[in-house]
C-alpha positions as semicolon CSV with decimal commas, in nm:
position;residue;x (nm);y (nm);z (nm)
1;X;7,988;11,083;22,392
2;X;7,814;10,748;22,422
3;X;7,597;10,586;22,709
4;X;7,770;10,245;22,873
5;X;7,526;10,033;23,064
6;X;7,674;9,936;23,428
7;X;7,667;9,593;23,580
8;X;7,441;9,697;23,806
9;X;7,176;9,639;23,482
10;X;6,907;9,343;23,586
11;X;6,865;9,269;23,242
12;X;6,472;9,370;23,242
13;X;6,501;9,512;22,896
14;X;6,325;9,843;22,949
15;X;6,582;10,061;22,771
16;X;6,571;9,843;22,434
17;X;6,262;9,945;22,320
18;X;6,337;10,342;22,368
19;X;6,677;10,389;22,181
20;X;6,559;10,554;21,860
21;X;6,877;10,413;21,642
22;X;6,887;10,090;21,781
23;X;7,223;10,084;21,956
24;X;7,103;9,832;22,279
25;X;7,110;9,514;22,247
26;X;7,092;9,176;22,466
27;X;7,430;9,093;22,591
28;X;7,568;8,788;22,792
29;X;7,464;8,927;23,135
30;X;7,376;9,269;23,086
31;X;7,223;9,474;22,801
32;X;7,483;9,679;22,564
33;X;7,513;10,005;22,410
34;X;7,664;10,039;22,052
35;X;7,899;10,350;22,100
36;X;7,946;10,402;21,753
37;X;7,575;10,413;21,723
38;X;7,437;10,570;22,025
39;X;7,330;10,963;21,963
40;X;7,354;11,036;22,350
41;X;6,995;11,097;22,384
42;X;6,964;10,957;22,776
43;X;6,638;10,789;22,671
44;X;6,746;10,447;22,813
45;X;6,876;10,602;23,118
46;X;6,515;10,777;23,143
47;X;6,336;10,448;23,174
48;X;6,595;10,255;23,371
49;X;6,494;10,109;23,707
50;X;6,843;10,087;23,818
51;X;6,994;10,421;23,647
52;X;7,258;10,150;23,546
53;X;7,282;10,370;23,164
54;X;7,527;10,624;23,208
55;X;7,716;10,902;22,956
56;X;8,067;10,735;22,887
57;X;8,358;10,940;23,039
């Protein structure tokens, strides 16, 4: 099961930077998880200010 990143995200690009595989990127208006890359580690949701990265139901 993948993280999603809820629109509560501000965008401050903390959670980039700790994905080991590289599955967040920039989006539009909020920062993105790839699901077919994410490993379900929680590290972005770890570092998040806003807990807006959250295990996909």
């Amino acid at each position: 099961m993948a993280y999603v990143i809820l629109d509560a995200c501000i965008s401050c690009g903390a959670c980039e930077p700790e994905c080991p595989v590289d599955a967040i990127t920039a989006g539009a208006d909020k920062y993105v998880i790839d699901a077919a890359t994410c490993i379900d580690c929680g590290a972005c949701a770890n570092v998040c200010p806003v807990d807006a990265p959250v295990p996909q139901d």
